[in-house]
């Protein structure tokens, strides 16, 4: 009886992972989902090993990281894999989201899949921020001070809430311990959400470059798409290894190799590169509370996309105006990333305001209006065709 249940479970797993059908025309852009799964495994595995040698204490954290780098067997490889793995994780997440925006993967019937993905992205950002603080370098300490101070913008309870997060009156040992505990636990929550994301995806299947549902031109996951995934894994590991072995610090900040000093403020405090677009949005709003709301809203607005979508056609493949504006949006996002690392002075502040306005306008105004315009054009074209007939 137990054996039959196990065999039944294996058959269900096989049908879900191996025999599930996918659109035959999906491109390599659909590989990034499986590559992100590999990134998550790398982060959890390397993070667990690092936690075995890390000491979450303000006097020992920086020294323990140096101990990992110098004394632990292959500790340098594990730490560099973890640090660069975070950068690659976000790099591929941004491509994954961009693919969803371009091909309209957020529309019905995949609203639930998209919503879980946005929540994963939000928790990823929180987890990455907590991890950035742990080396207790100069940039880690001051980034933690600046970012947590933003909570003081909450009306009435702001300052008390900041002190609750700190565990005292400043970023100190209690803060570091709390951040370490959360940074260790949240990736397992992420893993659970990723499983939910995959299960929700299997319910309706993957989108495709054409953007319409088809139950005819489909093929099994194995062996066509597993071979494509393996090809993607090989290219990923080649690129990942190149950075880990040859340029391990190129995506980090040199000030983090200086021990944290609460008495010396860095000339220019910046977060990691993957936070820079949202950091630029935060700095573009003169009000402290407004900046915090705008920064969080810049992520949460992705949840509203399925309800702001007005076009009858889903994919940008058949929407030339949307395609053009999408690439302008991508360019604007890259500009925001550059502005996030630039000093707070003209002309960067002025450009930041315009880029922030365009960012929100793209989702709230431009995209819905373009969709309505395209729908009108489709009606006029079909009406004109009927008259000719």
Short mmCIF file of C-alpha atoms in Angstrom, two decimals:
data_model
loop_
_atom_site.label_atom_id
_atom_site.label_comp_id
_atom_site.label_asym_id
_atom_site.label_seq_id
_atom_site.Cartn_x
_atom_site.Cartn_y
_atom_site.Cartn_z
CA UNK A 1 0.00 0.00 0.00
CA UNK A 2 2.79 2.40 0.98
CA UNK A 3 4.74 1.43 -2.15
CA UNK A 4 1.75 2.18 -4.38
CA UNK A 5 1.32 5.59 -2.73
CA UNK A 6 4.98 6.37 -3.32
CA UNK A 7 4.72 5.28 -6.94
CA UNK A 8 1.61 7.44 -7.33
CA UNK A 9 3.46 10.43 -5.86
CA UNK A 10 6.38 9.86 -8.24
CA UNK A 11 4.04 9.64 -11.20
CA UNK A 12 2.41 12.97 -10.22
CA UNK A 13 5.87 14.54 -9.86
CA UNK A 14 6.88 13.13 -13.24
CA UNK A 15 3.73 14.47 -14.91
CA UNK A 16 4.29 17.91 -13.35
CA UNK A 17 8.00 18.24 -14.11
CA UNK A 18 8.77 16.01 -17.09
CA UNK A 19 5.58 15.34 -19.00
CA UNK A 20 3.99 18.79 -18.60
CA UNK A 21 3.38 20.47 -21.93
CA UNK A 22 4.75 23.90 -22.83
CA UNK A 23 4.25 26.16 -25.86
CA UNK A 24 6.68 25.01 -28.53
CA UNK A 25 7.66 28.58 -29.49
CA UNK A 26 8.97 29.86 -26.13
CA UNK A 27 12.45 31.35 -26.43
CA UNK A 28 15.54 31.43 -24.23
CA UNK A 29 13.98 34.30 -22.27
CA UNK A 30 11.92 31.61 -20.53
CA UNK A 31 15.16 30.00 -19.27
CA UNK A 32 15.67 32.68 -16.64
CA UNK A 33 13.04 31.16 -14.35
CA UNK A 34 14.98 27.90 -14.00
CA UNK A 35 18.29 29.81 -13.72
CA UNK A 36 16.79 31.81 -10.85
CA UNK A 37 16.02 28.50 -9.13
CA UNK A 38 19.73 27.59 -9.42
CA UNK A 39 20.65 31.01 -8.00
CA UNK A 40 18.37 30.46 -5.00
CA UNK A 41 19.96 27.05 -4.31
CA UNK A 42 23.45 28.60 -4.51
CA UNK A 43 22.44 31.39 -2.10
CA UNK A 44 20.87 29.05 0.47
CA UNK A 45 23.69 26.48 0.32
CA UNK A 46 26.51 29.04 0.53
CA UNK A 47 24.61 31.09 3.13
CA UNK A 48 24.19 28.09 5.47
CA UNK A 49 27.93 27.35 5.30
CA UNK A 50 28.84 31.02 5.89
CA UNK A 51 26.51 31.16 8.91
CA UNK A 52 28.54 28.35 10.50
CA UNK A 53 31.60 30.62 10.65
CA UNK A 54 30.02 34.07 11.01
CA UNK A 55 29.77 35.84 14.39
CA UNK A 56 26.88 38.35 14.66
CA UNK A 57 28.58 40.77 17.04
CA UNK A 58 29.66 44.36 16.30
CA UNK A 59 33.19 43.67 17.58
CA UNK A 60 33.62 40.35 15.77
CA UNK A 61 31.47 40.45 12.60
CA UNK A 62 34.08 42.11 10.36
CA UNK A 63 36.84 39.91 11.79
CA UNK A 64 34.76 36.75 11.29
CA UNK A 65 34.25 37.64 7.61
CA UNK A 66 38.03 38.06 7.22
CA UNK A 67 38.46 34.73 9.05
CA UNK A 68 36.15 33.11 6.48
CA UNK A 69 38.16 34.66 3.65
CA UNK A 70 41.61 33.70 5.00
CA UNK A 71 41.37 30.71 7.32
CA UNK A 72 38.30 28.63 6.38
CA UNK A 73 38.99 26.01 3.72
CA UNK A 74 37.66 27.47 0.44
CA UNK A 75 35.97 30.18 2.51
CA UNK A 76 36.90 32.82 -0.05
CA UNK A 77 35.10 30.83 -2.77
CA UNK A 78 31.98 30.38 -0.65
CA UNK A 79 31.83 34.05 0.31
CA UNK A 80 32.47 35.34 -3.22
CA UNK A 81 29.87 32.89 -4.57
CA UNK A 82 27.33 34.22 -2.07
CA UNK A 83 28.12 37.90 -2.72
CA UNK A 84 28.18 37.61 -6.51
CA UNK A 85 25.26 35.18 -6.43
CA UNK A 86 23.10 37.96 -4.97
CA UNK A 87 24.05 40.27 -7.84
CA UNK A 88 23.33 37.60 -10.46
CA UNK A 89 20.06 36.76 -8.69
CA UNK A 90 18.83 40.34 -9.08
CA UNK A 91 20.25 40.68 -12.58
CA UNK A 92 18.22 37.70 -13.78
CA UNK A 93 15.15 38.73 -11.78
CA UNK A 94 15.11 42.07 -13.60
CA UNK A 95 15.35 40.25 -16.96
CA UNK A 96 12.61 37.85 -15.81
CA UNK A 97 10.31 40.75 -14.88
CA UNK A 98 11.13 42.62 -18.10
CA UNK A 99 10.18 39.54 -20.13
CA UNK A 100 6.86 39.39 -18.27
CA UNK A 101 6.20 43.07 -18.98
CA UNK A 102 7.13 42.75 -22.65
CA UNK A 103 5.04 39.67 -23.43
CA UNK A 104 2.15 40.50 -21.08
CA UNK A 105 2.65 37.52 -18.76
CA UNK A 106 0.91 39.39 -15.93
CA UNK A 107 -2.54 39.27 -17.57
CA UNK A 108 -5.30 36.71 -17.02
CA UNK A 109 -5.13 33.81 -16.36
CA UNK A 110 -1.68 34.27 -14.75
CA UNK A 111 -2.51 37.08 -12.31
CA UNK A 112 -1.82 34.84 -9.30
CA UNK A 113 1.54 33.73 -10.71
CA UNK A 114 2.54 37.36 -11.28
CA UNK A 115 1.37 38.45 -7.82
CA UNK A 116 3.42 35.75 -6.09
CA UNK A 117 6.40 36.79 -8.21
CA UNK A 118 6.11 40.41 -7.07
CA UNK A 119 5.94 39.29 -3.42
CA UNK A 120 9.05 37.16 -4.00
CA UNK A 121 10.82 40.21 -5.46
CA UNK A 122 9.85 42.35 -2.45
CA UNK A 123 11.08 39.77 0.07
CA UNK A 124 14.25 39.30 -2.00
CA UNK A 125 15.02 43.00 -1.66
CA UNK A 126 14.51 42.88 2.10
CA UNK A 127 16.68 39.76 2.42
CA UNK A 128 19.45 41.28 0.30
CA UNK A 129 19.44 44.48 2.36
CA UNK A 130 19.76 42.49 5.59
CA UNK A 131 22.65 40.53 4.09
CA UNK A 132 24.41 43.71 2.97
CA UNK A 133 24.60 44.84 6.61
CA UNK A 134 26.17 41.62 7.95
CA UNK A 135 29.85 42.16 6.87
CA UNK A 136 29.74 45.24 9.16
CA UNK A 137 31.93 47.30 6.87
CA UNK A 138 31.75 51.06 6.60
CA UNK A 139 29.18 51.09 3.81
CA UNK A 140 27.14 48.29 5.44
CA UNK A 141 26.81 50.20 8.71
CA UNK A 142 25.88 53.53 7.18
CA UNK A 143 23.51 51.99 4.64
CA UNK A 144 21.72 50.29 7.55
CA UNK A 145 21.58 53.61 9.43
CA UNK A 146 20.18 55.53 6.46
CA UNK A 147 17.66 52.91 5.32
CA UNK A 148 16.29 52.12 8.79
CA UNK A 149 16.01 55.84 9.54
CA UNK A 150 13.46 56.04 6.73
CA UNK A 151 11.00 54.31 9.05
CA UNK A 152 10.97 57.46 11.19
CA UNK A 153 8.87 59.05 8.42
CA UNK A 154 5.86 56.98 9.55
CA UNK A 155 3.49 59.43 11.25
CA UNK A 156 3.16 59.31 15.06
CA UNK A 157 4.96 56.00 15.66
CA UNK A 158 7.94 56.49 13.33
CA UNK A 159 10.72 57.18 15.84
CA UNK A 160 9.51 54.52 18.27
CA UNK A 161 9.33 52.00 15.43
CA UNK A 162 12.91 52.80 14.37
CA UNK A 163 14.14 52.19 17.92
CA UNK A 164 12.17 48.93 18.00
CA UNK A 165 13.91 47.79 14.80
CA UNK A 166 17.32 48.89 16.13
CA UNK A 167 16.76 47.28 19.51
CA UNK A 168 18.15 50.46 21.07
CA UNK A 169 18.92 54.08 20.30
CA UNK A 170 21.26 53.42 17.35
CA UNK A 171 22.34 50.71 14.93
CA UNK A 172 24.26 48.41 17.25
CA UNK A 173 24.72 44.82 18.38
CA UNK A 174 21.00 44.09 18.81
CA UNK A 175 20.36 45.36 15.27
CA UNK A 176 23.07 43.14 13.82
CA UNK A 177 21.72 40.06 15.64
CA UNK A 178 18.18 40.72 14.42
CA UNK A 179 19.33 41.28 10.85
CA UNK A 180 21.40 38.08 10.90
CA UNK A 181 18.47 36.00 12.20
CA UNK A 182 16.07 37.39 9.59
CA UNK A 183 18.61 37.08 6.77
CA UNK A 184 19.06 33.40 7.65
CA UNK A 185 15.33 32.62 7.85
CA UNK A 186 13.84 34.63 4.96
CA UNK A 187 15.46 32.59 2.13
CA UNK A 188 13.52 29.53 3.32
CA UNK A 189 10.32 31.57 3.09
CA UNK A 190 11.44 32.55 -0.41
CA UNK A 191 11.90 28.88 -1.29
CA UNK A 192 8.31 28.18 -0.19
CA UNK A 193 7.00 31.08 -2.26
CA UNK A 194 8.99 29.88 -5.27
CA UNK A 195 7.32 26.46 -4.99
CA UNK A 196 3.92 28.22 -4.90
CA UNK A 197 4.99 30.29 -7.91
CA UNK A 198 5.85 27.14 -9.88
CA UNK A 199 2.64 25.33 -8.87
CA UNK A 200 0.53 28.35 -9.89
CA UNK A 201 2.40 28.47 -13.21
CA UNK A 202 1.70 24.79 -13.91
CA UNK A 203 -2.03 25.36 -13.46
CA UNK A 204 -2.35 27.50 -16.59
CA UNK A 205 1.02 26.86 -18.26
CA UNK A 206 3.60 29.30 -19.55
CA UNK A 207 2.88 32.31 -21.70
CA UNK A 208 4.52 32.48 -25.13
CA UNK A 209 5.97 35.21 -27.43
CA UNK A 210 2.77 35.34 -29.46
CA UNK A 211 0.75 36.17 -26.35
CA UNK A 212 -2.32 34.05 -27.07
CA UNK A 213 -3.49 30.79 -25.50
CA UNK A 214 -3.00 27.73 -27.66
CA UNK A 215 -3.60 24.10 -26.74
CA UNK A 216 -2.41 22.76 -30.08
CA UNK A 217 1.23 23.74 -30.65
CA UNK A 218 2.66 22.34 -27.42
CA UNK A 219 5.44 19.91 -26.57
CA UNK A 220 6.67 18.09 -23.47
CA UNK A 221 9.09 19.73 -21.05
CA UNK A 222 11.49 16.84 -21.58
CA UNK A 223 13.59 16.61 -23.68
CA UNK A 224 13.45 19.82 -25.76
CA UNK A 225 13.21 22.33 -22.92
CA UNK A 226 15.40 20.45 -20.45
CA UNK A 227 18.20 20.57 -23.03
CA UNK A 228 17.61 24.32 -23.44
CA UNK A 229 17.69 24.71 -19.66
CA UNK A 230 20.96 22.77 -19.39
CA UNK A 231 22.41 24.98 -22.10
CA UNK A 232 21.34 28.03 -20.07
CA UNK A 233 22.85 26.55 -16.88
CA UNK A 234 26.20 26.01 -18.59
CA UNK A 235 26.32 29.59 -19.88
CA UNK A 236 25.28 30.89 -16.45
CA UNK A 237 27.98 28.93 -14.60
CA UNK A 238 30.63 30.08 -17.10
CA UNK A 239 29.69 33.74 -16.58
CA UNK A 240 29.24 33.31 -12.83
CA UNK A 241 32.63 31.57 -12.48
CA UNK A 242 34.31 34.33 -14.49
CA UNK A 243 33.19 36.95 -11.97
CA UNK A 244 33.81 34.79 -8.89
CA UNK A 245 37.37 33.85 -9.89
CA UNK A 246 38.56 36.93 -11.77
CA UNK A 247 36.45 39.96 -10.74
CA UNK A 248 34.84 39.03 -7.38
CA UNK A 249 34.62 42.59 -6.06
CA UNK A 250 33.59 44.46 -9.20
CA UNK A 251 29.91 44.57 -8.16
CA UNK A 252 30.64 45.49 -4.53
CA UNK A 253 31.73 48.71 -2.82
CA UNK A 254 35.38 49.16 -1.73
CA UNK A 255 34.35 50.96 1.49
CA UNK A 256 32.98 47.67 2.79
CA UNK A 257 36.57 46.50 3.28
CA UNK A 258 36.90 49.20 5.96
CA UNK A 259 35.56 48.20 9.44
CA UNK A 260 32.37 50.05 10.45
CA UNK A 261 33.07 53.33 12.23
CA UNK A 262 30.04 55.21 13.64
CA UNK A 263 32.19 58.37 14.03
CA UNK A 264 33.19 58.67 10.35
CA UNK A 265 30.47 59.17 7.72
CA UNK A 266 31.39 58.13 4.14
CA UNK A 267 31.42 60.97 1.61
CA UNK A 268 28.77 59.22 -0.50
CA UNK A 269 26.48 56.55 0.97
CA UNK A 270 25.05 54.17 -1.63
CA UNK A 271 23.37 50.74 -1.42
CA UNK A 272 24.22 47.80 -3.65
CA UNK A 273 23.75 48.34 -7.40
CA UNK A 274 20.46 46.40 -7.58
CA UNK A 275 18.80 48.88 -5.19
CA UNK A 276 19.97 51.99 -7.03
CA UNK A 277 16.89 52.61 -9.27
CA UNK A 278 14.57 52.58 -6.25
CA UNK A 279 17.07 54.56 -4.18
CA UNK A 280 17.01 57.21 -6.93
CA UNK A 281 13.20 57.34 -6.71
CA UNK A 282 13.46 57.77 -2.93
CA UNK A 283 15.88 60.70 -3.30
CA UNK A 284 13.83 62.35 -6.05
CA UNK A 285 10.96 63.16 -3.69
CA UNK A 286 11.64 66.19 -1.44
CA UNK A 287 9.44 64.85 1.38
CA UNK A 288 10.90 62.06 3.53
CA UNK A 289 7.56 60.28 3.90
CA UNK A 290 6.76 60.86 0.23
CA UNK A 291 10.10 59.38 -0.80
CA UNK A 292 9.52 56.23 1.25
CA UNK A 293 5.99 55.82 -0.16
CA UNK A 294 7.28 56.36 -3.71
CA UNK A 295 10.08 53.82 -3.27
CA UNK A 296 7.75 51.12 -1.90
CA UNK A 297 5.07 52.09 -4.42
CA UNK A 298 7.56 51.64 -7.27
CA UNK A 299 7.61 47.91 -6.42
CA UNK A 300 4.00 47.43 -5.34
CA UNK A 301 2.72 49.09 -8.51
CA UNK A 302 3.66 45.85 -10.28
CA UNK A 303 0.80 44.18 -8.40
CA UNK A 304 -1.67 46.59 -10.04
CA UNK A 305 -0.47 45.85 -13.59
CA UNK A 306 -3.04 43.09 -14.36
CA UNK A 307 -5.83 45.57 -13.50
CA UNK A 308 -4.26 48.47 -15.43
CA UNK A 309 -3.89 46.42 -18.62
CA UNK A 310 -6.44 47.63 -21.16
CA UNK A 311 -5.13 46.21 -24.45
CA UNK A 312 -6.87 43.26 -26.05
CA UNK A 313 -3.55 42.08 -27.43
CA UNK A 314 -1.20 40.76 -24.76
CA UNK A 315 2.27 40.54 -26.32
CA UNK A 316 4.42 43.46 -27.50
CA UNK A 317 5.23 41.34 -30.57
CA UNK A 318 2.01 42.70 -32.14
CA UNK A 319 1.99 46.09 -30.34
CA UNK A 320 4.56 48.37 -32.01
CA UNK A 321 3.72 51.47 -29.92
CA UNK A 322 3.91 49.50 -26.68
CA UNK A 323 7.17 47.92 -27.83
CA UNK A 324 8.74 51.33 -28.47
CA UNK A 325 7.59 52.72 -25.12
CA UNK A 326 8.75 49.56 -23.32
CA UNK A 327 12.34 50.11 -24.47
CA UNK A 328 12.11 53.77 -23.42
CA UNK A 329 10.99 52.50 -20.00
CA UNK A 330 13.99 50.14 -19.84
CA UNK A 331 16.31 53.03 -20.71
CA UNK A 332 14.65 55.17 -18.05
CA UNK A 333 15.13 52.40 -15.47
CA UNK A 334 18.85 52.21 -16.33
CA UNK A 335 19.09 56.00 -15.97
CA UNK A 336 17.49 55.72 -12.52
CA UNK A 337 20.10 53.11 -11.64
CA UNK A 338 22.87 55.50 -12.63
CA UNK A 339 21.25 58.40 -10.74
CA UNK A 340 20.98 56.27 -7.59
CA UNK A 341 24.77 56.14 -7.42
CA UNK A 342 25.30 59.79 -8.45
CA UNK A 343 25.77 62.64 -5.93
CA UNK A 344 22.75 64.70 -4.81
CA UNK A 345 23.39 67.75 -6.98
CA UNK A 346 22.26 69.28 -10.26
CA UNK A 347 21.71 68.06 -12.94
CA UNK A 348 21.26 64.59 -11.36
CA UNK A 349 18.46 65.68 -9.03
CA UNK A 350 16.47 67.30 -11.87
CA UNK A 351 16.85 64.28 -14.16
CA UNK A 352 15.88 62.05 -11.23
CA UNK A 353 12.56 63.86 -10.80
CA UNK A 354 11.68 63.52 -14.51
CA UNK A 355 12.74 59.85 -14.55
CA UNK A 356 10.62 59.12 -11.47
CA UNK A 357 7.59 60.83 -13.03
CA UNK A 358 8.03 58.79 -16.21
CA UNK A 359 8.42 55.55 -14.21
CA UNK A 360 5.02 55.94 -12.53
CA UNK A 361 3.40 57.48 -15.62
CA UNK A 362 4.37 54.44 -17.68
CA UNK A 363 2.31 52.13 -15.47
CA UNK A 364 -0.55 54.43 -14.46
CA UNK A 365 -1.13 56.54 -17.59
CA UNK A 366 0.91 55.62 -20.67
CA UNK A 367 0.31 51.87 -20.71
CA UNK A 368 -3.50 52.04 -20.19
CA UNK A 369 -3.91 54.85 -22.76
CA UNK A 370 -1.77 53.05 -25.34
CA UNK A 371 -3.85 49.92 -24.80
CA UNK A 372 -7.11 51.84 -25.38
CA UNK A 373 -5.65 53.51 -28.48
CA UNK A 374 -4.57 50.13 -29.90
CA UNK A 375 -8.03 48.70 -29.22
CA UNK A 376 -9.62 51.59 -31.15
CA UNK A 377 -7.23 51.02 -34.05
CA UNK A 378 -8.14 47.32 -34.11
CA UNK A 379 -11.85 48.21 -34.23
CA UNK A 380 -11.33 50.73 -37.04
CA UNK A 381 -9.22 48.26 -39.02
CA UNK A 382 -11.78 45.44 -38.63
CA UNK A 383 -14.66 47.83 -39.48
CA UNK A 384 -12.85 49.03 -42.60
CA UNK A 385 -12.17 45.44 -43.64
CA UNK A 386 -15.84 44.54 -43.28
CA UNK A 387 -16.89 47.51 -45.45
CA UNK A 388 -14.49 46.39 -48.20
CA UNK A 389 -15.90 42.89 -48.05
#
